[in-house]
PDB file of C-alpha atoms in Angstrom:
ATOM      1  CA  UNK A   1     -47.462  32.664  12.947  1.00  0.00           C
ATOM      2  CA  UNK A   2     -45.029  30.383  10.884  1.00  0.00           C
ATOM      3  CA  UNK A   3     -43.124  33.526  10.043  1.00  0.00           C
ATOM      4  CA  UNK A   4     -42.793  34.355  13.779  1.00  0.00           C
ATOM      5  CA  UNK A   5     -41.876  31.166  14.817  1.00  0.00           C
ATOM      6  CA  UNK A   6     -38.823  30.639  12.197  1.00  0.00           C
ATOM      7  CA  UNK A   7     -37.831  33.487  13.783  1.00  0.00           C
ATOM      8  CA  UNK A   8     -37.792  32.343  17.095  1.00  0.00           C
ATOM      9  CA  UNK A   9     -35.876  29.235  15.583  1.00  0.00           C
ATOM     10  CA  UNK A  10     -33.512  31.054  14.279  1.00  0.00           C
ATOM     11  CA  UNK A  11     -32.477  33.274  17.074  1.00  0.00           C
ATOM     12  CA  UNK A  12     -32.757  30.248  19.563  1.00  0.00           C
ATOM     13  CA  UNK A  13     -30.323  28.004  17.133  1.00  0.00           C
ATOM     14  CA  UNK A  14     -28.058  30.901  17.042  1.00  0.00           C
ATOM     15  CA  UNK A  15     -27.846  31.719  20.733  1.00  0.00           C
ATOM     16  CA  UNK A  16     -27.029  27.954  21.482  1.00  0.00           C
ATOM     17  CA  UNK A  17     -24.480  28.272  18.620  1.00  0.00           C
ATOM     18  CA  UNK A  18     -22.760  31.051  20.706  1.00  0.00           C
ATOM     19  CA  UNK A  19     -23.020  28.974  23.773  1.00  0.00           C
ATOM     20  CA  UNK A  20     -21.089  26.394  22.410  1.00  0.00           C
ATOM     21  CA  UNK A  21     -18.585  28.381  20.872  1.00  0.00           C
ATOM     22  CA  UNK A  22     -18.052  30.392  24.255  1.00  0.00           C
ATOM     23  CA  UNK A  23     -17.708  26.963  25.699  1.00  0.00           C
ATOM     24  CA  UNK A  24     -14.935  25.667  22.877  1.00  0.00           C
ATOM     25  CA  UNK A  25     -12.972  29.000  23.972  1.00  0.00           C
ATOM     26  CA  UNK A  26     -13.316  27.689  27.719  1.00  0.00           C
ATOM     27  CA  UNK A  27     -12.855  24.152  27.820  1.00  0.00           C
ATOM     28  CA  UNK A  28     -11.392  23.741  24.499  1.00  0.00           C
ATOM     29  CA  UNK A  29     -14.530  21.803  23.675  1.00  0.00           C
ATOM     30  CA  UNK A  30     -13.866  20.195  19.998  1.00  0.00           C
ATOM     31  CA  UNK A  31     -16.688  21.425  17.431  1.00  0.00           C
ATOM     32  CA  UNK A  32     -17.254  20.893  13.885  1.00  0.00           C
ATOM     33  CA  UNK A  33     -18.142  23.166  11.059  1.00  0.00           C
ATOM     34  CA  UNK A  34     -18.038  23.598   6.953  1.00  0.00           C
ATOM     35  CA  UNK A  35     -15.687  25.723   5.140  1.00  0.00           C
ATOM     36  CA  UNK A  36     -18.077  28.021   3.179  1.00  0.00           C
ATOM     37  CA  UNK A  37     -15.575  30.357   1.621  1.00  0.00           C
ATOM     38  CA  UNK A  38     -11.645  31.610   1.418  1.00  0.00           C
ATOM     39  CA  UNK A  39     -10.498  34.540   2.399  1.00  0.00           C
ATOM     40  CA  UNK A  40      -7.359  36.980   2.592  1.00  0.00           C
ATOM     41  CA  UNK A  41      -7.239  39.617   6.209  1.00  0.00           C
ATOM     42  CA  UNK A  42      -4.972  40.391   8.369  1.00  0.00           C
ATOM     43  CA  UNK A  43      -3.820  38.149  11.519  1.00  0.00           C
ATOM     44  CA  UNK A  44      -1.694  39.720  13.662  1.00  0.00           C
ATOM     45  CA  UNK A  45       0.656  41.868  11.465  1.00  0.00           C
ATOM     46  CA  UNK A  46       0.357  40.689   8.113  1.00  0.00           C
ATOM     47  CA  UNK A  47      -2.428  38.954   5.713  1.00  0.00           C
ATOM     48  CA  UNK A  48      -3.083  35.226   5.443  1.00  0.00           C
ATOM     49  CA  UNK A  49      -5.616  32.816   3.881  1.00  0.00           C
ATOM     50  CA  UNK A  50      -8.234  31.980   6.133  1.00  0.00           C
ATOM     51  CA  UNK A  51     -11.178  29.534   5.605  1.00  0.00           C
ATOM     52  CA  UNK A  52     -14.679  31.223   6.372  1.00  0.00           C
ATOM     53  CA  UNK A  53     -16.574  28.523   8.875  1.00  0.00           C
ATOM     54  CA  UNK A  54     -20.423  28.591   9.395  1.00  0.00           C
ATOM     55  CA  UNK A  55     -21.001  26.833  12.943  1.00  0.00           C
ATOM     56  CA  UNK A  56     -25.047  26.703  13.021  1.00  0.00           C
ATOM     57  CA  UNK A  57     -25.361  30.323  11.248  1.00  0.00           C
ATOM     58  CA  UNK A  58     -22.280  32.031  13.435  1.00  0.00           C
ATOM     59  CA  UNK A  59     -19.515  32.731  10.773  1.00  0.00           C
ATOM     60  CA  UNK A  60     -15.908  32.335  11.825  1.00  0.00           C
ATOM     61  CA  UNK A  61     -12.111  32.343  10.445  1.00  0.00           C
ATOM     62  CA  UNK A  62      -9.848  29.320  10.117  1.00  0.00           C
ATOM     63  CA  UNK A  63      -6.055  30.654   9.508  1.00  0.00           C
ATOM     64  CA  UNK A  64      -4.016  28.690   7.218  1.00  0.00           C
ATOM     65  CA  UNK A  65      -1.587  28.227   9.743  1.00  0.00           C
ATOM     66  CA  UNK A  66      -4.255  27.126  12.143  1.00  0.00           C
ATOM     67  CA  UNK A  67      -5.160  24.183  10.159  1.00  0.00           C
ATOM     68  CA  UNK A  68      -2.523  21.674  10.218  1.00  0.00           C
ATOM     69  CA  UNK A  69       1.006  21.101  10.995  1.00  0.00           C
ATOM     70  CA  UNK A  70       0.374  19.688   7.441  1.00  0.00           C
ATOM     71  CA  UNK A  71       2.299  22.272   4.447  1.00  0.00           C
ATOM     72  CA  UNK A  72      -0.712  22.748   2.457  1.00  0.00           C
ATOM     73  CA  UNK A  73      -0.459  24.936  -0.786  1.00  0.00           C
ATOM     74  CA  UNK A  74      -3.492  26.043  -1.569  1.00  0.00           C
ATOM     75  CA  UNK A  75      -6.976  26.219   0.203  1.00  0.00           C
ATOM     76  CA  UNK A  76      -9.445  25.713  -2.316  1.00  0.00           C
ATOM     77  CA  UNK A  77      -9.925  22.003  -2.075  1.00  0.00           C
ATOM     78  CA  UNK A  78     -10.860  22.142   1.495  1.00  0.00           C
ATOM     79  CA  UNK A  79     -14.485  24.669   0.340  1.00  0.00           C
ATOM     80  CA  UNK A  80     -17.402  22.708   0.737  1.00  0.00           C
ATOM     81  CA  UNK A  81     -15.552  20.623   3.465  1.00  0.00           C
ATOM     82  CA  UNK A  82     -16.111  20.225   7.548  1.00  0.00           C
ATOM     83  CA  UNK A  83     -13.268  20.805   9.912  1.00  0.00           C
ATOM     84  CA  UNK A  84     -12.887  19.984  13.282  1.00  0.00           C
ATOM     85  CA  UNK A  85     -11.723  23.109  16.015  1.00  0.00           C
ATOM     86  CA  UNK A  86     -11.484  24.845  19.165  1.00  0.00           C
ATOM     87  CA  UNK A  87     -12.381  28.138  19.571  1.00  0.00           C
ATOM     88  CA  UNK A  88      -9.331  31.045  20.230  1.00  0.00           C
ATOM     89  CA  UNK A  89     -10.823  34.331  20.005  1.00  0.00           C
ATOM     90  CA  UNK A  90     -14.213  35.494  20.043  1.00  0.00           C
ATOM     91  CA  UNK A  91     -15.459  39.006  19.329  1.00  0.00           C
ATOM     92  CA  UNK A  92     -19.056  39.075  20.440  1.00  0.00           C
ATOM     93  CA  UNK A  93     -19.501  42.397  19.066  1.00  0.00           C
ATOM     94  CA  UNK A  94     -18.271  41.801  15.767  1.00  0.00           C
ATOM     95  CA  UNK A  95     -19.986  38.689  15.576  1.00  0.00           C
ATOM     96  CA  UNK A  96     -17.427  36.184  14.845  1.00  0.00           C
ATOM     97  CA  UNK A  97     -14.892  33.714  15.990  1.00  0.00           C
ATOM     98  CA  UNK A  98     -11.430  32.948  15.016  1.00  0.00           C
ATOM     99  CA  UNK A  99     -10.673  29.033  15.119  1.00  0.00           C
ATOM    100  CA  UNK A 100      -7.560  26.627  15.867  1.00  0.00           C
ATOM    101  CA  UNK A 101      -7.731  23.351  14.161  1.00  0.00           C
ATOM    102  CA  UNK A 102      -4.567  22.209  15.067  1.00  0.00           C
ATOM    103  CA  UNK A 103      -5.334  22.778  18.771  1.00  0.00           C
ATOM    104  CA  UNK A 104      -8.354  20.560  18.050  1.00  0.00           C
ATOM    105  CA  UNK A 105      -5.999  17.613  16.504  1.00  0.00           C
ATOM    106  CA  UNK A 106      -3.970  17.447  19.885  1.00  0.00           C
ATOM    107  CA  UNK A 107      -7.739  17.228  21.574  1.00  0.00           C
ATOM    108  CA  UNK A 108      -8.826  14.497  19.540  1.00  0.00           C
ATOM    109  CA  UNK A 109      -5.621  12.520  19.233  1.00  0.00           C
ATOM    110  CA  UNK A 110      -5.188  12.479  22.905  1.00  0.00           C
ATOM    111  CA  UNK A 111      -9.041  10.966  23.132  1.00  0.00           C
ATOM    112  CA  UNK A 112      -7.975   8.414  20.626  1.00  0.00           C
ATOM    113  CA  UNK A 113      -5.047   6.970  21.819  1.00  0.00           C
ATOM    114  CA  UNK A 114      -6.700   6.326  25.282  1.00  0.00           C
ATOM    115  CA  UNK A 115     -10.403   4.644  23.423  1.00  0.00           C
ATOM    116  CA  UNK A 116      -9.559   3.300  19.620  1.00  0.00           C
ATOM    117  CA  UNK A 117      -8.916  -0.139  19.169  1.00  0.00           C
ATOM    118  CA  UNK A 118      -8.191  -2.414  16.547  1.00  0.00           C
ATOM    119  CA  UNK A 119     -11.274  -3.326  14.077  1.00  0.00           C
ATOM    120  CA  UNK A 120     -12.879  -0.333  15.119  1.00  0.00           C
ATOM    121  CA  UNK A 121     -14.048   2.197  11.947  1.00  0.00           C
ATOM    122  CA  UNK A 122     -13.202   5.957  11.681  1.00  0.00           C
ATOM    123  CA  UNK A 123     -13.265   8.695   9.515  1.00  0.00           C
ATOM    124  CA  UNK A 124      -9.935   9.834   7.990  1.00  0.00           C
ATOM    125  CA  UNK A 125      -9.526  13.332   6.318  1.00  0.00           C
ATOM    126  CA  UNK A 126      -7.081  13.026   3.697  1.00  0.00           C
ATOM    127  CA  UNK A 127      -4.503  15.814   4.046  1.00  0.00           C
ATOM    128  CA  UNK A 128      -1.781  14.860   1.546  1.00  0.00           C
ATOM    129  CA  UNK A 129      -1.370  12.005  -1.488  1.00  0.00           C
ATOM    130  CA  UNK A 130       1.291  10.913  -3.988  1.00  0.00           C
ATOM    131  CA  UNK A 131       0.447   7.765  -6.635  1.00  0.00           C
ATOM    132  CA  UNK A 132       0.426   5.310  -4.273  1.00  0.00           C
ATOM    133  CA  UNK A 133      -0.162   6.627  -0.687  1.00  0.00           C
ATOM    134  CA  UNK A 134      -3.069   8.574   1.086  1.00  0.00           C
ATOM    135  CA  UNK A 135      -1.636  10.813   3.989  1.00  0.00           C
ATOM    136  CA  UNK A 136      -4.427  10.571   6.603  1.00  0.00           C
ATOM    137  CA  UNK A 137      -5.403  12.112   9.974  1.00  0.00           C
ATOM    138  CA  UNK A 138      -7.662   9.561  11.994  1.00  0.00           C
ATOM    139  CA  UNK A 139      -9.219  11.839  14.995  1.00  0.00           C
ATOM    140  CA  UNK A 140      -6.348  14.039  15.062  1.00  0.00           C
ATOM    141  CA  UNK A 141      -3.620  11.008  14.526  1.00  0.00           C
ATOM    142  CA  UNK A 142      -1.591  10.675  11.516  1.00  0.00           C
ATOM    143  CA  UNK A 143      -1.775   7.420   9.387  1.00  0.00           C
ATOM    144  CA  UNK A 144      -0.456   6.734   5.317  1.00  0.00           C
ATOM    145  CA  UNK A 145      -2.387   4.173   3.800  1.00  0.00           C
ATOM    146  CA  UNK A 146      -0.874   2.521   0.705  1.00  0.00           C
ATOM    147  CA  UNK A 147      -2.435   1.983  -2.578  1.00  0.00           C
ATOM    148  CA  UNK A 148      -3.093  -1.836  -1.858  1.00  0.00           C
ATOM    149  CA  UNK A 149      -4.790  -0.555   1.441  1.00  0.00           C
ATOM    150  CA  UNK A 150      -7.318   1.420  -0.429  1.00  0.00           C
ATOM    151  CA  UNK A 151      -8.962  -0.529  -2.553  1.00  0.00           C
ATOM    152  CA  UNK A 152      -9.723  -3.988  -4.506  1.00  0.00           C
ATOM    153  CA  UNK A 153     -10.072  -1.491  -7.606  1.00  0.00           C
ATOM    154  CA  UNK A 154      -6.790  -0.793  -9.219  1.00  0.00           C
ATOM    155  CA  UNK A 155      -5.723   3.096  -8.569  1.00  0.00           C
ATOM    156  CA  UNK A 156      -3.382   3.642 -10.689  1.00  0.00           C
ATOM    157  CA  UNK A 157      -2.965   7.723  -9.052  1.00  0.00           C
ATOM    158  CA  UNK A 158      -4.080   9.109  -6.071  1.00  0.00           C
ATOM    159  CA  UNK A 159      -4.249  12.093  -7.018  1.00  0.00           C
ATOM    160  CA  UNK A 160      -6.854  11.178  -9.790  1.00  0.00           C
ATOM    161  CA  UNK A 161      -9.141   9.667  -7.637  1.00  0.00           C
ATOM    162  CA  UNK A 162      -8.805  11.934  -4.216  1.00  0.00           C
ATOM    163  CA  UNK A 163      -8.451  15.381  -3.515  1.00  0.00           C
ATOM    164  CA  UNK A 164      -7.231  17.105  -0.437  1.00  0.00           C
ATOM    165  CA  UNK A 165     -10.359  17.512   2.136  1.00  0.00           C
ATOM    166  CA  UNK A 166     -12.046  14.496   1.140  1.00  0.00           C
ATOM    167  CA  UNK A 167     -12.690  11.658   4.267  1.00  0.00           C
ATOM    168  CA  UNK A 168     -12.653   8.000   3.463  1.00  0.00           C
ATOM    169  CA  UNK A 169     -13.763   5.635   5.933  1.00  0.00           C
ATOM    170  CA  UNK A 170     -11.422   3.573   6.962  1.00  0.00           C
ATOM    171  CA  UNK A 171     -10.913   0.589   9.772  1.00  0.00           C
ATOM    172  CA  UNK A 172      -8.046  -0.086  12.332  1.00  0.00           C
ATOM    173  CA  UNK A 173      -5.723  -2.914  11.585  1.00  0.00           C
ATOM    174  CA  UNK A 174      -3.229  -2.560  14.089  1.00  0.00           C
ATOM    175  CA  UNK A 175      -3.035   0.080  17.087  1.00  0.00           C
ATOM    176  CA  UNK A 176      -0.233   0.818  19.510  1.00  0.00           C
ATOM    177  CA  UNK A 177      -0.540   3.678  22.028  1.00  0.00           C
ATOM    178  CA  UNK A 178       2.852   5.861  22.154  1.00  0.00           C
ATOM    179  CA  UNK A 179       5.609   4.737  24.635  1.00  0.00           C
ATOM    180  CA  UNK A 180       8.740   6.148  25.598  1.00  0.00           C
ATOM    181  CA  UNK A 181      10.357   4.160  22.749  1.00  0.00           C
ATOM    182  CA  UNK A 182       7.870   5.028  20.577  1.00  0.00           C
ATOM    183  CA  UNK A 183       6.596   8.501  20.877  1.00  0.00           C
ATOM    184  CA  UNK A 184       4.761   8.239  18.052  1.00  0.00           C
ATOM    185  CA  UNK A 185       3.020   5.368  18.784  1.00  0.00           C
ATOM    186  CA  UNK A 186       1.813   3.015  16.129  1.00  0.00           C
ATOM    187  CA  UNK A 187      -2.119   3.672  13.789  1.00  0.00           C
ATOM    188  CA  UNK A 188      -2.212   1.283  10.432  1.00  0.00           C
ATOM    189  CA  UNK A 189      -5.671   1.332   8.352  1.00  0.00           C
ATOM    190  CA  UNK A 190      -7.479   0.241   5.663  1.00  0.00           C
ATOM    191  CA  UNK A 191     -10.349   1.653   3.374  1.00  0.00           C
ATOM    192  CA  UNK A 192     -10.148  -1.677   1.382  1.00  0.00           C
ATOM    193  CA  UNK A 193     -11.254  -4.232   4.384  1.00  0.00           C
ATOM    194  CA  UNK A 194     -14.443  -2.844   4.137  1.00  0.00           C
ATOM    195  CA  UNK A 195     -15.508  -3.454   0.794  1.00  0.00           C
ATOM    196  CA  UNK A 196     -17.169  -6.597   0.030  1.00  0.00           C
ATOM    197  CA  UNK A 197     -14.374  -9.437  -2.131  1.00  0.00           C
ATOM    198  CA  UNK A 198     -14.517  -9.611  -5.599  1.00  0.00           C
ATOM    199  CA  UNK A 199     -13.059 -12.492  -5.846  1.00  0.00           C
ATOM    200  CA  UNK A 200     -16.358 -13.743  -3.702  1.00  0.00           C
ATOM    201  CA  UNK A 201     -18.227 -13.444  -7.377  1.00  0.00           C
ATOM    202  CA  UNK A 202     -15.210 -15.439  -9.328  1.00  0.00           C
ATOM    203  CA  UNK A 203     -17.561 -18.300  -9.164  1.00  0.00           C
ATOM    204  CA  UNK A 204     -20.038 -16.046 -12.100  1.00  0.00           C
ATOM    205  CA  UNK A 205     -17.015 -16.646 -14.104  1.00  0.00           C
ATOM    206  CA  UNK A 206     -15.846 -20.039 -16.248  1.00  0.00           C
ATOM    207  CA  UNK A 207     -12.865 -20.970 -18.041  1.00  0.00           C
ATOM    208  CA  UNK A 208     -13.376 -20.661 -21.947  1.00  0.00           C
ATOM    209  CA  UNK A 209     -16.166 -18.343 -21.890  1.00  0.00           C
ATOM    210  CA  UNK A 210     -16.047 -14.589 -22.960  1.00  0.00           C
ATOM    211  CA  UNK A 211     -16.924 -11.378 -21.125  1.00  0.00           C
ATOM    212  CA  UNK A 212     -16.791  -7.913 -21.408  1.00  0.00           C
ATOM    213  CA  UNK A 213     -14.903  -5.352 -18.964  1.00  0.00           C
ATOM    214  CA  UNK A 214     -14.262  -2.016 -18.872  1.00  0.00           C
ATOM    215  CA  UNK A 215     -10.237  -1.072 -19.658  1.00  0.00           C
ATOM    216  CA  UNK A 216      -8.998   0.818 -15.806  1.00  0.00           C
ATOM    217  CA  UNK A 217      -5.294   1.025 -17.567  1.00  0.00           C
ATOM    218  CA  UNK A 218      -3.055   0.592 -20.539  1.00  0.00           C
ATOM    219  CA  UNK A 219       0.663   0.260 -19.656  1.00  0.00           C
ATOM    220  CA  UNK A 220       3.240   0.506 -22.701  1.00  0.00           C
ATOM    221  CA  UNK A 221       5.448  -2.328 -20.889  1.00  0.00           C
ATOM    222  CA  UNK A 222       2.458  -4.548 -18.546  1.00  0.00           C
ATOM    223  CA  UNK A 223      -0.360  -5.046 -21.065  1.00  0.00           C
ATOM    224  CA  UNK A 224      -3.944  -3.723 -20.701  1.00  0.00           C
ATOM    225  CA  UNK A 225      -5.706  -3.869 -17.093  1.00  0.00           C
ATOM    226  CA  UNK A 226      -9.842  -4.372 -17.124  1.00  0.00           C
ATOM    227  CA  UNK A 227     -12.341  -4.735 -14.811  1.00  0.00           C
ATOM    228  CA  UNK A 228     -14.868  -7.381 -15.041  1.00  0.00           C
ATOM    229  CA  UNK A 229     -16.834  -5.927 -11.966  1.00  0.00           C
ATOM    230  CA  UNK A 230     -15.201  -3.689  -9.258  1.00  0.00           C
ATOM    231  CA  UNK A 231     -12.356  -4.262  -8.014  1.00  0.00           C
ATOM    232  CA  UNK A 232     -12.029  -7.728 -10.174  1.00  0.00           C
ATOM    233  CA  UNK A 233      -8.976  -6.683 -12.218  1.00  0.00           C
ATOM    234  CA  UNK A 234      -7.746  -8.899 -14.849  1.00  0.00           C
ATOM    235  CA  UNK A 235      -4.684  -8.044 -17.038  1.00  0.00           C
ATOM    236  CA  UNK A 236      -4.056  -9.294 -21.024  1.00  0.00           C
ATOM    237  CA  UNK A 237      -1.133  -8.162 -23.424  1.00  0.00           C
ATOM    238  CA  UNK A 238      -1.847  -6.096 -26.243  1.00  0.00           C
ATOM    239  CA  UNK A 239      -3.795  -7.420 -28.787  1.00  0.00           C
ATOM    240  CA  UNK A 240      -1.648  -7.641 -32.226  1.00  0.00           C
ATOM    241  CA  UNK A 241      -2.812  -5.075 -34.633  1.00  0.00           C
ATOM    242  CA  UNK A 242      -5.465  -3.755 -32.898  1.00  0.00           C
ATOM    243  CA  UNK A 243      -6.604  -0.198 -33.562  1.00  0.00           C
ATOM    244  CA  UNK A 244      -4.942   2.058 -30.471  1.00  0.00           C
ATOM    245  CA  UNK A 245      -8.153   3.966 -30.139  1.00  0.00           C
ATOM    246  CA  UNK A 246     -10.114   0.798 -28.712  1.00  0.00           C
ATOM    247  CA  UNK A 247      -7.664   0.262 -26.364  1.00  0.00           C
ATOM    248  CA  UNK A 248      -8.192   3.548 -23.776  1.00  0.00           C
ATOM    249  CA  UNK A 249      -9.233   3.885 -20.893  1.00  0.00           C
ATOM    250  CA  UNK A 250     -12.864   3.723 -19.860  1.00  0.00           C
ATOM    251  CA  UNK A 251     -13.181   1.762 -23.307  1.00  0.00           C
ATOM    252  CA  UNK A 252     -15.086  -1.751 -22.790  1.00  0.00           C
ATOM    253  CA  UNK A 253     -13.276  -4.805 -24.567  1.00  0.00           C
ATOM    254  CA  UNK A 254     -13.882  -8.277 -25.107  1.00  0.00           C
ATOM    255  CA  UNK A 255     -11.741 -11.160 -23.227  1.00  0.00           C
ATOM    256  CA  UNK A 256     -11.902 -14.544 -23.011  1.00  0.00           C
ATOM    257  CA  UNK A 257     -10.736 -16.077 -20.412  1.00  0.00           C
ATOM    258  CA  UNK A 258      -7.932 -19.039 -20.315  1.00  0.00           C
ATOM    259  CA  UNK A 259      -7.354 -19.997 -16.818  1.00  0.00           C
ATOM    260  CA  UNK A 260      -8.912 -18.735 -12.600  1.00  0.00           C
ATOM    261  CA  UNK A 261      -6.581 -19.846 -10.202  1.00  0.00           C
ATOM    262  CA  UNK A 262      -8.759 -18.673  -6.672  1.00  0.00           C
ATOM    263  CA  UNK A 263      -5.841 -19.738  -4.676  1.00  0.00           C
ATOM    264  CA  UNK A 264      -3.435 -17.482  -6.011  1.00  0.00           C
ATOM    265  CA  UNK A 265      -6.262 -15.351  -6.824  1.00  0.00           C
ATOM    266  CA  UNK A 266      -5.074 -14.714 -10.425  1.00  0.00           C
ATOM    267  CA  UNK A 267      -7.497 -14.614 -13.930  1.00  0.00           C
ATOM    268  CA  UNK A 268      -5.712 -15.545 -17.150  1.00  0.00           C
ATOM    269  CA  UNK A 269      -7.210 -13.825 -20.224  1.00  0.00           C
ATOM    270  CA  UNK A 270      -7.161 -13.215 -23.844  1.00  0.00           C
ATOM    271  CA  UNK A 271      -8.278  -9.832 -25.823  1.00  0.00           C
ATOM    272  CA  UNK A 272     -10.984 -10.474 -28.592  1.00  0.00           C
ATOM    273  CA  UNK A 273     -10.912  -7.422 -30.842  1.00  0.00           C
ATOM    274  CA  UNK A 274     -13.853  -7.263 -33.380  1.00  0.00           C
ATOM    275  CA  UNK A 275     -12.790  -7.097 -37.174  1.00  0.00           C
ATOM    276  CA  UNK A 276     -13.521  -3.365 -37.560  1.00  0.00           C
ATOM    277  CA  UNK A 277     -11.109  -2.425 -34.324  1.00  0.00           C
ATOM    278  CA  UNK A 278      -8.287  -3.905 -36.398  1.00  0.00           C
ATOM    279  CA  UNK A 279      -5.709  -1.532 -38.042  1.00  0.00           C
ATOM    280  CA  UNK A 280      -5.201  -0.996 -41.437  1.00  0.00           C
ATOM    281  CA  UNK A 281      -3.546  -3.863 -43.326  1.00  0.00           C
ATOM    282  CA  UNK A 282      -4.978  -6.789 -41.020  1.00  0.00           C
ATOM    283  CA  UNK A 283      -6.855  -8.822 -43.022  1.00  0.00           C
ATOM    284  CA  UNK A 284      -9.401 -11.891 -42.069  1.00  0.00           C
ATOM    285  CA  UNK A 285     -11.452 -12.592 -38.873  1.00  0.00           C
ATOM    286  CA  UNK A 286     -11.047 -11.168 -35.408  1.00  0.00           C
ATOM    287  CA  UNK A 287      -7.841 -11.112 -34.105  1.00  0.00           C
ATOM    288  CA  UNK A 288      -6.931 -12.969 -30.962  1.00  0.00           C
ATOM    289  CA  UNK A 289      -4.192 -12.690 -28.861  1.00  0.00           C
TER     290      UNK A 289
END
């Protein structure tokens, strides 16, 4: 009997999976599936990339071209990821459907600019980056959010932290529907407004005392950037004589710290390295900076 009725399930899942993907193709009815797999057939008269979707156990194709106005070069990040579409074709027979994701951005954005509002929290997929910008899609709507907008943790690269595919939650901060002078219309967000402050635990911290952080960067002209706890970034010069292996990324270091200015929200610190991190040649105690 258990056998029999996961059967039953299954068929029963799958024939309301076809139902809604015979309604997507009608109404252009905006569904949502994972990429499971990338392949190369022919569209039309020539080959192209497409993403394999499973909607509910009904497999369909996602062309490349049918993704994104976006100029995407390769497909691979997107496996493992869910997409948004309408249905265009549908070959009963064959058992498949052949999807339009762009199609479903025009759906969606046209449903956002009439219901979002400022303060209100989305997902955003994150189509495109550089070092210091995300380029988003909120519900179908593109939005770049800048490096200061991401995070209270230092990033120094985008592209080290994010790939292409991945969704970050994010909240409106300001929101202006399109007009004729502005076509566009006007979407600004932020991934960082929803983290809790670190400067809210600056009070765990006190002037002349010592604490250990982890090193986020080490710039040959700015000094070395730490973290005492995420997204509390405090930056010291180098250290004279110190051994260039303790100073690397993801190393934890010793600072002591001079001066906390909450107003200006700024931490003024000093490297302690230990005797043995000190190069060749330096004699004595620890060296401080």
């Amino acid at each position: 009997m258990r056998t029999v009725e996961q059967r039953f399930d299954g068929v029963g899942e799958e024939q309301l999976a076809w139902a809604d993907i015979k309604e997507s193709q009608r109404v252009k009815q905006v569904l949502y599936a994972e990429a499971i797999g990338l392949e190369t057939l022919s569209f039309g008269s020539k080959k192209e990339e497409m993403l394999k979707l499973n909607y509910k156990g009904v497999y369909g194709y996602l062309p490349k071209s049918r993704i994104d106005n976006y100029e995407f070069k390769g497909l691979h990040h997107f496996l493992g990821k869910e997409f948004e579409f309408v249905v265009e074709t549908v070959d009963v027979e064959g058992h498949w459907f052949l999807a339009n994701r762009i199609q479903a951005l025009e759906v969606s954005s046209k449903r956002f600019w009439k219901s979002a509002k400022v303060g209100q929290v989305l997902v955003g997929f994150i189509r495109g980056m550089d070092v210091s910008r995300l380029y988003l899609l909120v519900e179908g709507v593109p939005a770049i959010m800048r490096r200061e907008d991401v995070s209270y943790s230092f990033i120094d690269d985008m592209r080290q932290e994010f790939e292409i595919g991945d969704t970050i939650n994010v909240k409106i901060t300001k929101f202006e529907p399109p007009t004729e002078e502005n076509k566009d219309g006007v979407l600004e967000v932020s991934a960082k407004v929803l983290e809790r402050d670190p400067w809210g635990q600056i009070a765990h911290y006190k002037e002349g005392s010592s604490y250990s952080g982890t090193i986020t960067k080490v710039h040959p002209e700015h000094g070395v950037f730490l973290e005492l706890v995420p997204g509390l970034t405090v930056r010291t010069n180098f250290p004279p004589n110190a051994n260039p292996a303790v100073l690397q990324k993801g190393k934890k270091i010793t600072i002591k710290v001079l001066e906390i200015n909450p107003r200006e929200r700024r931490l003024k610190a000093i490297t302690i390295i230990p005797h043995k991190s000190i190069s060749a040649g330096r004699r004595g105690g620890r060296a401080v900076q």
